[in-house]
Amino acid sequence: MSLQEFWDYLVLGVMLGSLYAVIAIGYTLVYGVLQLINFAHSEVFMLGAYGSLIVLQLVNPGDTPSALASIGFVALAMAGSALFGGVTAYGLEKVAYRPLRRRGAPRLIFLITAIGASFFLYNLAGKLFGRDPMTLPEMYENRNVFSLFGAGVNITQLLQFVTAVVMMIGLDLLVTKTKLGKGIRAVAQDAEVASLMGVDIDRVISRTFIIGGVLGGVAGFLFANLNQVSYTMGFIPGITAFAAAVVGGIGNIRGAMAGGVLIGVVETMTVPLLGDEWRSVSAMVVLILVLMFRPMGILGKQVGRAA
Amino acid sequence: MLNKTIVKLAIPLAVGALALTACSSDSGGGGDTLKIAFQGPLSGDNVALGENMQNGVKLAIDQANAKGDLGVKLEYVAADDQGLPDKATAAAQKVIDDESIVAVVGPAFSGPTNTSSPLYTEAGMVTVSPSATNPTLTDPKNGFKSLLRGVPNDNQQGAAMATYYAKKLKAKKVYLIDDKTDYGTGLAGVAEKGLKDAGIQVVRKAVPQKTPDYSATAKDVVNSKADALIYAGYYQDAAPFAKKLKDAGYKGAAISGDGTNDAKFIELAGDASEGWFLTCPCTDATVEAGTKKFTADYQKAFNRAPGTYSAEAYDIANMIIEQIRAKKGDVEREALRDALAKATYKGLTKSFSFDENGEFKGTDVYLYQVKGGKIGYLGNVNQLAG
């Protein structure tokens, strides 16, 4: 691989990784507050993509709209995906997880419920929206806008990267600076004590789900813009992002970002070196290697807490 | 004690089972209704290809019923395998268990054909595939006695791609991708051999279906400095790949096979599909003179134009119906299989007959190209390559 090719693939890898990072945050947030792997998060992601598709079909951009209109269409699509993602995640928490929590169900039951909800949602989506893949209508004319280390970056990639970074910074600020963020951290640290201190746990948990759902939904839109929309699109990115969350240290938001980018870069670099068929393999090898040396993930805290 | 319980349980079970078999043999066979099934993707990611064929079969059955010269009533049965090998056995078993089904059009895809053919062979149920093109399916070693192939296999299609690149486009270096399915690897294997024999340099890569991001692969194609590309796979992956190729600035020729030859490819890939060559052992029903009436009937019945393999599925269904007509509806599965294996049928698209392994006799492959948002028909590929 020449140096130029290295930069090409690195740029592509970081772009893809930033998307994995946004999805990974959804897993990590929920894990942080509930110690639950929300396997239905990949369906939140998929439904977010459908949300943007539905909005775009309603407003119908037609043939390559003007620059200003393009921004409007992208914003509308993004809003649609955020809405779908947020509502799905909220509903999921309300219908699938809250009743279990009320009854103090064991963790395994949550996990199985999550998998069940995932199956239910993607089959429902297949039934509702059809099982044929679809593409988002063209919102802008895709061309290279600038080059980074000699690697051309086009509008789709720029959009994908900038949105991901903005969302990650926003989330980071939200968690560290706001009252809701404090609540999330408190519940994550010790839910029982947090509730004794007057934190409304149910509210914090459902808002956490909504935030994760909005991020996941928007990531769904960005992914659909990169590839296409189908009811099975959630599975592979979902599992990869889950691995990214674990690599970064599950429960740790910045860890999820780091893990996402790392996995994205490794996957992309695999393509020229070993070939496409190895990309998932190499991502999982990274997961195993990281866990061998740091079982808590790159930025994770020591596993297992008191009590 | 234990024995007693077993006996207690076993008696009603045995009685029940007997009653059930009695029932089913009453209702099946010798009735006034015979059924013809179609097995293929009727849900799942490649549903468009399945529906094309399903409609062809339905049309043939409806027309035969309307004529009313069969002595029986024909019915259509859908067997959905989603185009997936692991779903195909259940679909096949469902067909086999329905005793009034006498023949199957399909399975549509190579992978499902491979997994369901042993079941059909055991049941003595004839399957005539309009579209499964993996060359190994008719290998006598498999012993797929029930499988007849109504289409030239990928030895022809892969060779046609290679010939076209070598003779017409004078390609120097070809980037060859398969999607890791039975169909894709089979087609790519033949194409690779053909290209190498013609002295063309080949970069062979595998890109599994449902890869979430084709950007890196597209970059790899551009970096390889290949002047031509072959994608051996289905439209639902070819489409995002074509888009990424365009984004990456790939300027060379691109060719794909019958798995991509569907209007859906253009719908999904948009402008990026422009200029893609598509081969197919199928003719274009909307262009060929012999299929004009068929096209009109199809349009009337389903409110859309026939797609890839619609006319072939129609022909095969009619070939089966012709046998039923000859026997005045008194048909048994194995006899029908033997009769079809020896039969010759002049269909709208081509003449159907099979060698002793059930392989299609004939080698015609046709070339199409995406132009102006439509799949344009260019003609017989070997004549085009000259």
XYZ file of C-alpha atoms in Angstrom:
693
model
C 0.000 0.000 0.000
C 1.394 3.366 -0.974
C 1.333 6.297 1.454
C -1.403 7.965 -0.578
C -3.528 4.840 -0.428
C -2.973 4.679 3.292
C -4.400 8.179 3.680
C -7.308 7.334 1.363
C -8.364 4.386 3.464
C -7.680 6.139 6.750
C -10.029 8.958 5.815
C -12.701 6.471 4.702
C -12.193 4.489 7.894
C -12.592 7.484 10.170
C -15.784 8.477 8.329
C -17.289 5.026 8.717
C -15.980 4.774 12.268
C -17.682 8.002 13.261
C -20.992 6.390 12.303
C -20.250 3.264 14.292
C -19.349 5.565 17.174
C -22.754 7.273 17.112
C -24.535 3.911 17.172
C -22.188 2.595 19.853
C -23.153 5.504 22.089
C -26.722 4.191 22.082
C -25.565 0.858 23.482
C -23.260 2.449 25.998
C -25.788 4.963 27.338
C -28.397 2.309 27.996
C -25.830 -0.007 29.482
C -24.641 2.807 31.728
C -28.024 3.425 33.307
C -29.577 -0.050 33.169
C -26.689 -2.529 32.861
C -28.653 -3.817 29.904
C -27.425 -4.558 26.390
C -30.240 -3.162 24.303
C -30.019 -5.484 21.321
C -33.042 -3.789 19.820
C -30.909 -0.688 19.271
C -30.049 -1.903 15.756
C -33.778 -1.693 14.994
C -33.947 1.847 16.371
C -31.218 2.591 13.848
C -33.093 0.859 11.027
C -36.379 2.638 11.813
C -34.545 5.954 11.899
C -33.479 5.307 8.319
C -37.105 4.624 7.356
C -38.096 7.833 9.149
C -35.862 9.893 6.892
C -37.048 7.976 3.830
C -40.692 8.681 4.652
C -40.037 12.377 5.233
C -38.082 12.659 1.987
C -40.785 10.891 0.035
C -43.341 13.303 1.466
C -41.408 16.444 0.565
C -39.934 14.892 -2.617
C -36.713 16.733 -3.527
C -37.165 15.979 -7.249
C -34.141 16.191 -9.526
C -31.071 17.517 -7.719
C -32.358 20.600 -5.926
C -30.434 23.839 -5.480
C -27.809 24.234 -2.780
C -30.014 26.020 -0.279
C -32.906 23.613 -0.739
C -30.475 20.736 -0.319
C -29.641 21.875 3.173
C -33.344 22.036 3.949
C -33.951 18.493 2.683
C -31.032 17.115 4.650
C -32.269 18.856 7.791
C -35.807 17.529 7.283
C -34.575 14.006 6.684
C -32.412 14.193 9.745
C -35.317 15.463 11.836
C -37.481 12.621 10.553
C -34.894 10.032 11.445
C -34.325 11.579 14.880
C -38.059 11.536 15.543
C -38.468 7.907 14.468
C -35.401 6.811 16.406
C -36.400 8.688 19.550
C -40.001 7.475 19.499
C -38.950 3.877 18.865
C -36.447 3.902 21.706
C -38.946 5.546 24.043
C -41.629 3.030 23.133
C -39.205 0.186 23.568
C -38.339 1.314 27.068
C -41.968 1.860 27.973
C -43.356 -1.367 26.554
C -40.519 -3.857 26.791
C -38.241 -2.869 29.634
C -40.163 -0.793 32.188
C -42.665 -3.523 33.134
C -39.768 -5.896 33.704
C -37.963 -3.346 35.815
C -41.083 -2.811 37.939
C -41.172 -6.505 38.665
C -37.454 -6.670 39.379
C -36.874 -9.260 36.650
C -33.404 -10.838 36.432
C -30.937 -9.463 33.845
C -31.215 -12.452 31.538
C -34.914 -11.729 31.028
C -34.063 -8.198 29.889
C -31.569 -9.548 27.398
C -34.033 -12.017 25.929
C -36.706 -9.333 25.787
C -34.256 -7.121 23.906
C -33.623 -9.834 21.322
C -37.335 -10.534 21.047
C -38.091 -6.845 20.563
C -35.428 -6.687 17.872
C -36.982 -9.602 15.939
C -40.423 -8.129 16.339
C -39.399 -4.691 15.120
C -37.504 -5.717 12.036
C -40.170 -8.115 10.897
C -42.782 -5.454 11.540
C -40.753 -3.013 9.453
C -40.513 -5.610 6.674
C -44.291 -6.019 6.762
C -45.021 -2.276 6.882
C -42.456 -0.881 4.461
C -41.934 -3.879 2.190
C -38.972 -6.191 2.026
C -37.321 -4.677 -0.989
C -34.374 -2.371 -0.342
C -34.914 1.298 -1.211
C -32.686 4.300 -1.627
C -33.122 7.770 -0.267
C -34.078 10.300 -2.945
C -31.126 12.404 -4.000
C -30.934 15.459 -1.767
C -27.899 17.080 -3.372
C -25.388 16.479 -6.104
C -22.601 14.489 -4.557
C -19.151 15.784 -5.478
C -15.778 16.186 -3.874
C -15.564 19.303 -1.743
C -11.961 19.222 -0.567
C -9.171 16.784 -0.092
C -7.596 15.609 3.106
C -4.019 14.337 2.811
C -4.730 13.964 -0.888
C -7.847 11.855 -0.296
C -10.955 13.395 -1.834
C -13.843 13.962 0.561
C -17.320 14.215 -0.929
C -20.458 15.814 0.470
C -21.951 12.553 1.734
C -18.819 11.782 3.695
C -18.509 15.294 5.015
C -22.135 15.298 6.109
C -21.668 11.971 7.791
C -18.535 12.995 9.631
C -19.612 16.482 10.687
C -22.998 15.289 11.942
C -21.400 12.514 13.915
C -18.854 14.833 15.509
C -21.454 17.494 16.331
C -23.720 14.901 17.911
C -20.875 13.431 19.932
C -19.708 16.798 21.218
C -23.292 17.759 22.033
C -23.839 14.566 23.945
C -20.598 14.941 25.812
C -21.597 18.451 26.889
C -25.064 17.255 27.825
C -23.746 14.523 30.061
C -21.042 16.579 31.739
C -22.731 19.981 32.002
C -26.516 19.697 32.334
C -28.802 18.601 35.123
C -30.142 15.715 33.065
C -26.558 14.655 32.444
C -25.898 14.721 36.144
C -28.967 12.583 36.678
C -27.769 10.094 34.031
C -24.390 9.858 35.678
C -25.952 9.481 39.100
C -28.223 6.641 37.973
C -25.315 5.012 36.194
C -23.213 5.128 39.319
C -25.797 3.840 41.757
C -29.477 3.891 40.905
C -30.695 3.171 44.405
C -28.768 5.957 46.100
C -29.653 8.329 43.245
C -33.349 7.700 43.874
C -32.852 8.341 47.592
C -31.259 11.659 46.651
C -34.410 12.637 44.795
C -33.518 11.646 41.226
C -36.577 10.437 39.308
C -35.064 7.244 37.941
C -37.847 6.386 35.518
C -37.635 9.789 33.934
C -33.837 9.676 33.654
C -33.962 6.235 32.107
C -36.607 7.064 29.540
C -34.764 10.274 28.566
C -31.567 8.313 28.209
C -33.353 5.959 25.848
C -34.695 8.894 23.855
C -31.229 10.473 23.514
C -29.730 7.157 22.440
C -32.654 6.670 20.054
C -32.252 10.095 18.461
C -28.529 9.492 17.903
C -29.205 5.987 16.578
C -31.961 7.267 14.302
C -29.768 9.970 12.783
C -26.993 7.437 12.312
C -29.569 5.328 10.495
C -30.232 8.195 8.110
C -26.522 8.756 7.502
C -26.011 5.058 6.871
C -28.959 4.926 4.502
C -27.486 7.880 2.653
C -24.246 5.928 2.341
C -25.855 2.656 1.316
C -29.605 1.998 1.166
C -32.648 1.430 3.360
C -33.861 -2.077 4.099
C -35.548 -3.762 7.014
C -32.486 -5.939 7.651
C -29.985 -3.065 7.498
C -29.701 -2.776 11.291
C -28.106 -6.090 12.061
C -24.517 -5.837 10.803
C -23.854 -2.198 11.772
C -25.632 -2.880 15.076
C -23.411 -5.801 15.988
C -20.289 -3.955 14.821
C -21.188 -0.892 16.867
C -21.893 -3.085 19.862
C -18.399 -4.528 19.499
C -17.107 -0.958 19.250
C -18.868 -0.037 22.490
C -17.272 -3.003 24.219
C -13.838 -2.214 22.779
C -14.112 1.331 24.064
C -15.350 0.202 27.443
C -19.087 -0.320 27.704
C -20.791 2.330 29.800
C -18.204 4.925 28.826
C -19.365 7.468 26.242
C -15.963 8.661 25.102
C -14.901 5.035 25.003
C -17.725 4.299 22.581
C -16.490 7.093 20.315
C -12.912 5.838 20.409
C -14.013 2.239 19.894
C -16.231 3.179 16.968
C -13.487 5.026 15.142
C -10.978 2.264 15.840
C -13.290 -0.448 14.491
C -14.187 1.663 11.458
C -10.538 2.233 10.585
C -9.612 -1.419 11.108
C -12.510 -2.604 8.933
C -11.662 -0.216 6.125
C -7.955 -0.929 6.219
C -8.734 -4.619 5.933
C -10.276 -4.160 2.500
C -7.072 -3.359 0.553
C -4.893 -5.563 2.747
C -6.914 -8.760 3.096
C -10.115 -8.185 1.141
C -13.692 -7.327 1.982
C -14.595 -10.769 3.249
C -12.197 -10.270 6.156
C -13.561 -6.988 7.436
C -15.851 -8.382 10.115
C -13.236 -10.927 11.066
C -10.605 -8.289 11.675
C -13.055 -6.130 13.638
C -13.762 -9.051 15.931
C -10.059 -9.857 16.234
C -9.545 -6.315 17.500
C -12.341 -6.891 19.994
C -10.749 -10.072 21.263
C -7.262 -8.555 21.455
C -8.479 -5.528 23.367
C -10.452 -7.675 25.780
C -7.476 -9.953 26.345
C -5.309 -7.120 27.556
C -7.938 -4.742 28.922
C -11.066 -6.713 29.830
C -12.834 -3.450 30.694
C -12.156 -1.942 27.251
C -9.875 0.922 26.284
C -11.460 3.615 28.444
C -13.634 1.426 30.648
C -13.565 1.252 34.401
C -12.771 -1.910 36.314
C -15.488 -4.477 35.693
C -17.691 -5.488 38.617
C -18.754 -3.031 41.218
C -19.361 -3.234 44.909
C -22.547 -4.907 46.070
C -44.595 -48.501 34.719
C -42.647 -46.579 32.164
C -43.610 -49.050 29.444
C -47.246 -48.677 30.317
C -47.118 -44.911 29.957
C -45.404 -45.222 26.643
C -48.008 -47.643 25.383
C -50.780 -45.400 26.657
C -49.315 -42.498 24.784
C -48.398 -44.463 21.722
C -51.823 -45.888 20.969
C -53.680 -42.614 20.523
C -50.688 -41.203 18.682
C -50.618 -44.104 16.267
C -54.356 -43.943 15.753
C -54.119 -40.235 15.210
C -51.317 -40.603 12.726
C -53.232 -43.238 10.790
C -56.290 -41.041 10.717
C -54.198 -38.162 9.431
C -52.576 -40.135 6.636
C -55.953 -41.502 5.681
C -57.304 -37.994 5.469
C -54.499 -36.667 3.360
C -54.601 -39.505 0.869
C -58.314 -38.900 0.505
C -57.938 -35.294 -0.346
C -54.917 -35.573 -2.643
C -54.282 -37.298 -5.954
C -56.842 -38.148 -8.580
C -58.924 -35.088 -7.750
C -60.079 -32.485 -10.216
C -57.409 -30.017 -9.177
C -53.712 -30.152 -9.925
C -51.294 -27.608 -8.609
C -48.081 -26.149 -9.979
C -45.746 -24.457 -7.534
C -43.191 -21.745 -7.957
C -40.256 -21.678 -5.562
C -38.195 -18.516 -5.312
C -37.736 -15.289 -3.373
C -41.207 -13.879 -2.738
C -40.054 -11.957 0.273
C -36.607 -10.929 1.370
C -34.020 -8.822 -0.309
C -34.332 -9.973 -3.917
C -38.088 -10.201 -4.109
C -38.297 -8.380 -7.450
C -36.588 -11.268 -9.263
C -38.989 -13.771 -7.705
C -42.104 -11.795 -8.512
C -41.104 -11.536 -12.171
C -41.171 -15.298 -12.431
C -44.181 -15.844 -10.200
C -46.272 -13.656 -12.470
C -45.110 -15.569 -15.526
C -46.223 -18.847 -13.959
C -49.545 -17.380 -12.814
C -50.255 -16.047 -16.278
C -49.608 -19.438 -17.880
C -51.904 -21.173 -15.388
C -54.684 -18.617 -15.762
C -54.569 -18.876 -19.542
C -54.655 -22.679 -19.421
C -57.645 -22.608 -17.088
C -59.405 -20.125 -19.305
C -58.955 -22.424 -22.302
C -60.455 -25.267 -20.295
C -59.094 -28.143 -22.394
C -57.112 -29.823 -19.609
C -59.744 -31.965 -17.967
C -58.551 -30.633 -14.617
C -58.377 -27.294 -12.920
C -54.898 -25.939 -12.364
C -53.929 -23.991 -9.292
C -50.902 -21.916 -8.468
C -48.964 -22.415 -5.223
C -46.303 -20.033 -3.989
C -43.297 -21.469 -2.152
C -41.273 -18.632 -0.743
C -37.616 -19.401 -0.011
C -36.498 -15.758 0.266
C -33.676 -16.679 -2.097
C -31.842 -18.146 0.902
C -30.413 -21.680 0.979
C -31.412 -22.253 4.613
C -35.022 -21.242 3.999
C -35.281 -23.396 0.859
C -35.652 -26.812 2.491
C -38.739 -25.740 4.432
C -40.252 -24.249 1.281
C -39.528 -27.468 -0.635
C -40.960 -29.667 2.092
C -44.164 -27.671 2.081
C -44.485 -28.260 -1.647
C -43.697 -31.972 -1.361
C -46.248 -32.489 1.409
C -49.068 -31.092 -0.691
C -49.963 -34.139 -2.740
C -51.888 -32.266 -5.372
C -48.761 -30.391 -6.478
C -47.289 -32.180 -9.481
C -44.417 -29.937 -10.588
C -42.370 -26.956 -9.540
C -41.154 -24.010 -11.562
C -37.953 -23.073 -9.803
C -36.114 -22.886 -7.489
C -35.099 -19.485 -8.731
C -31.656 -19.092 -7.172
C -28.678 -21.413 -7.248
C -28.127 -21.645 -3.476
C -31.701 -22.689 -2.686
C -31.646 -25.107 -5.639
C -28.631 -26.775 -4.130
C -30.214 -27.307 -0.718
C -33.740 -28.231 -1.804
C -32.951 -30.509 -4.767
C -32.137 -33.574 -2.614
C -35.626 -33.332 -1.081
C -37.328 -32.982 -4.444
C -35.308 -35.849 -5.875
C -36.366 -38.104 -3.033
C -39.986 -37.130 -3.535
C -39.763 -37.666 -7.300
C -41.055 -34.160 -7.862
C -39.829 -32.451 -11.005
C -38.406 -28.950 -10.677
C -37.632 -26.898 -13.765
C -35.617 -23.834 -12.911
C -35.951 -20.795 -15.135
C -32.959 -19.054 -13.599
C -30.602 -21.074 -11.377
C -27.377 -20.811 -13.309
C -24.604 -22.249 -11.133
C -22.855 -24.813 -13.372
C -22.325 -27.446 -10.636
C -26.057 -27.973 -10.031
C -26.401 -30.454 -12.879
C -23.224 -32.315 -11.980
C -24.247 -36.030 -12.066
C -22.333 -36.505 -8.802
C -25.025 -34.507 -6.979
C -27.691 -36.930 -8.130
C -30.306 -34.185 -8.463
C -32.511 -36.393 -10.641
C -35.515 -34.098 -10.362
C -33.771 -30.968 -11.449
C -34.129 -29.764 -15.013
C -32.504 -26.507 -15.943
C -34.390 -24.273 -18.333
C -31.572 -21.819 -18.846
C -27.966 -21.933 -20.100
C -25.693 -22.120 -17.072
C -22.996 -19.712 -15.958
C -20.335 -21.509 -17.951
C -21.991 -19.707 -20.833
C -22.701 -16.451 -19.040
C -19.229 -16.177 -17.488
C -17.598 -17.058 -20.767
C -19.748 -14.481 -22.527
C -18.555 -11.758 -20.153
C -14.958 -12.772 -20.725
C -15.394 -12.897 -24.499
C -17.001 -9.499 -24.599
C -14.226 -7.911 -22.557
C -11.486 -9.607 -24.508
C -12.769 -9.112 -28.028
C -14.962 -6.056 -27.989
C -13.679 -3.850 -25.190
C -10.054 -5.024 -25.371
C -9.680 -4.841 -21.597
C -6.206 -5.269 -20.129
C -6.983 -5.698 -16.464
C -10.314 -6.762 -14.966
C -11.379 -6.395 -11.364
C -13.598 -9.375 -10.606
C -15.904 -9.463 -7.585
C -18.145 -12.246 -6.371
C -20.687 -11.878 -3.571
C -19.894 -15.233 -1.907
C -23.236 -16.803 -2.862
C -23.402 -20.031 -4.872
C -24.467 -17.973 -7.860
C -21.774 -15.308 -7.523
C -18.824 -17.611 -6.943
C -19.886 -19.929 -9.765
C -20.241 -17.118 -12.261
C -17.022 -15.396 -11.179
C -15.093 -18.656 -11.380
C -16.029 -19.200 -15.009
C -15.423 -15.568 -15.932
C -11.998 -15.644 -14.292
C -10.987 -18.691 -16.281
C -12.245 -17.162 -19.510
C -10.415 -13.891 -18.900
C -7.156 -15.597 -18.037
C -7.381 -17.789 -21.106
C -7.754 -14.608 -23.154
C -4.586 -13.260 -21.556
C -6.332 -10.600 -19.461
C -4.978 -9.770 -16.032
C -7.536 -10.498 -13.277
C -7.860 -9.147 -9.735
C -10.299 -11.463 -7.977
C -11.971 -10.256 -4.777
C -14.877 -11.457 -2.677
C -17.294 -8.948 -1.178
C -19.985 -10.681 0.897
C -23.612 -9.626 0.496
C -24.879 -6.896 2.802
C -21.532 -5.213 3.263
C -22.522 -2.010 5.049
C -20.123 0.286 3.221
C -18.768 -0.164 -0.300
C -16.571 2.957 -0.253
C -13.363 1.110 0.543
C -14.007 -1.541 -2.097
C -14.714 1.147 -4.681
C -11.467 2.855 -3.759
C -9.682 -0.452 -4.160
C -11.107 -0.834 -7.661
C -9.832 2.612 -8.642
C -6.443 2.027 -7.032
C -6.038 -1.302 -8.815
C -6.052 0.645 -12.144
C -8.317 -1.973 -13.658
C -9.973 -0.785 -16.860
C -12.965 -3.068 -16.487
C -14.995 -4.663 -13.749
C -17.212 -7.687 -13.292
C -19.687 -7.899 -10.436
C -21.034 -11.415 -9.928
C -23.955 -10.957 -7.576
C -27.465 -9.611 -7.137
C -28.856 -6.128 -7.745
C -29.429 -5.224 -4.126
C -25.669 -5.181 -3.503
C -24.630 -4.161 -6.993
C -26.634 -0.936 -6.635
C -24.885 0.646 -3.614
C -21.591 -0.600 -5.008
C -22.265 1.141 -8.341
C -22.977 4.349 -6.453
C -19.730 4.193 -4.522
C -17.828 3.429 -7.716
C -19.206 6.595 -9.223
C -18.272 8.590 -6.108
C -14.778 7.132 -6.198
C -14.399 8.304 -9.788
C -14.226 4.934 -11.526
C -14.347 5.434 -15.311
C -13.922 1.924 -16.708
C -16.490 -0.525 -18.012
C -18.670 -2.488 -15.620
C -20.558 -5.685 -16.303
C -22.819 -7.838 -14.194
C -24.966 -10.901 -14.715
C -28.636 -11.853 -14.620
C -28.795 -11.373 -10.828
C -28.460 -7.644 -11.429
C -30.543 -7.523 -14.592
C -33.662 -5.939 -13.141
C -35.217 -2.485 -13.238
C -34.738 -2.403 -9.468
C -31.005 -2.082 -10.054
C -31.537 1.223 -11.823
C -34.083 2.394 -9.274
C -31.614 1.782 -6.445
C -28.423 2.936 -8.111
C -29.844 5.921 -9.983
C -27.401 7.659 -12.317
C -24.603 5.434 -11.116
C -26.064 2.495 -13.070
C -25.645 4.353 -16.362
C -23.467 2.462 -18.815
C -23.405 -0.822 -16.885
C -23.467 -3.902 -19.093
C -25.756 -6.693 -17.955
C -25.636 -10.189 -19.382
C -28.495 -12.617 -19.137
C -29.375 -15.980 -20.645
C -32.828 -14.422 -20.912
C -34.158 -12.533 -23.891
C -35.979 -9.245 -23.549
C -39.664 -10.086 -23.746
C -40.552 -6.495 -24.525
C -38.324 -6.396 -27.620
C -38.337 -9.849 -29.212
C -41.029 -10.362 -31.827
C -42.203 -13.726 -30.472
C -43.143 -12.324 -27.098
C -45.220 -9.298 -28.083
C -48.545 -10.920 -27.220
C -47.122 -12.271 -23.988
C -45.943 -8.802 -23.018
C -49.367 -7.341 -23.672
C -51.114 -10.087 -21.669
C -48.660 -9.687 -18.826
C -49.079 -5.935 -18.772
C -52.841 -6.373 -18.646
C -52.778 -8.963 -15.867
C -50.224 -7.372 -13.537
C -50.205 -3.761 -14.616
C -46.485 -3.692 -15.276
C -44.035 -4.817 -17.922
C -42.550 -8.311 -17.688
C -39.139 -8.402 -16.023
C -36.106 -10.648 -16.149
C -37.125 -14.306 -16.560
C -40.867 -13.577 -16.628
C -41.172 -14.985 -20.138
C -38.908 -17.935 -19.348
C -40.989 -18.842 -16.291
C -44.106 -18.540 -18.462
C -42.592 -20.860 -21.055
C -41.595 -23.440 -18.481
C -45.012 -23.392 -16.846
C -46.533 -23.918 -20.301
C -44.134 -26.775 -20.981
C -45.410 -28.472 -17.825
C -48.999 -27.701 -18.727
C -48.498 -29.223 -22.183
C -47.522 -32.515 -20.541
C -50.559 -32.371 -18.268
C -52.743 -31.721 -21.289
C -51.228 -34.670 -23.163
C -52.103 -36.951 -20.251
C -55.560 -35.391 -19.869
C -54.826 -34.463 -16.309
C -54.034 -37.985 -15.162
C -50.603 -37.114 -13.876
C -48.228 -38.664 -11.387
C -45.158 -36.921 -10.120
C -42.504 -39.372 -11.304
C -44.090 -40.028 -14.674
C -44.294 -36.292 -15.241
C -40.656 -35.896 -14.341
C -39.580 -38.573 -16.817
C -41.779 -37.146 -19.538
C -40.427 -33.613 -19.076
C -36.815 -34.769 -19.042
C -37.302 -36.217 -22.532
C -39.589 -33.525 -23.879
C -38.805 -30.729 -26.282
C -40.889 -27.593 -26.073
C -40.802 -24.610 -28.372
C -41.464 -21.666 -26.117
C -41.741 -17.982 -26.838
C -38.190 -17.273 -25.736
C -36.362 -20.360 -26.916
C -36.621 -24.064 -27.442
C -36.432 -26.103 -24.230
C -34.838 -29.535 -24.043
C -32.464 -31.193 -21.620
C -29.501 -33.551 -21.738
C -29.269 -36.687 -19.587
C -28.185 -34.652 -16.545
C -31.080 -32.242 -16.813
C -28.812 -29.573 -18.268
C -30.282 -27.138 -20.760
C -29.340 -27.756 -24.382
C -28.330 -24.432 -25.869
C -25.882 -21.682 -25.126
C -27.374 -18.321 -26.017
C -26.508 -15.418 -23.726
C -27.745 -11.894 -24.346
C -26.234 -8.533 -23.564
C -28.010 -5.495 -22.174
C -26.776 -2.053 -21.238
C -28.228 0.591 -18.941
C -28.913 3.669 -21.035
C -30.966 6.702 -20.106
C -32.349 5.023 -17.002
C -33.533 1.910 -18.864
C -32.113 -1.533 -19.474
C -31.499 -1.490 -23.199
C -31.304 -4.744 -25.171
C -28.178 -5.100 -27.299
C -28.501 -8.657 -28.570
C -26.730 -12.009 -28.547
C -23.391 -11.494 -26.873
C -21.348 -13.811 -29.057
C -22.592 -12.121 -32.200
C -21.865 -8.708 -30.680
C -18.318 -9.667 -29.740
C -17.879 -10.949 -33.265
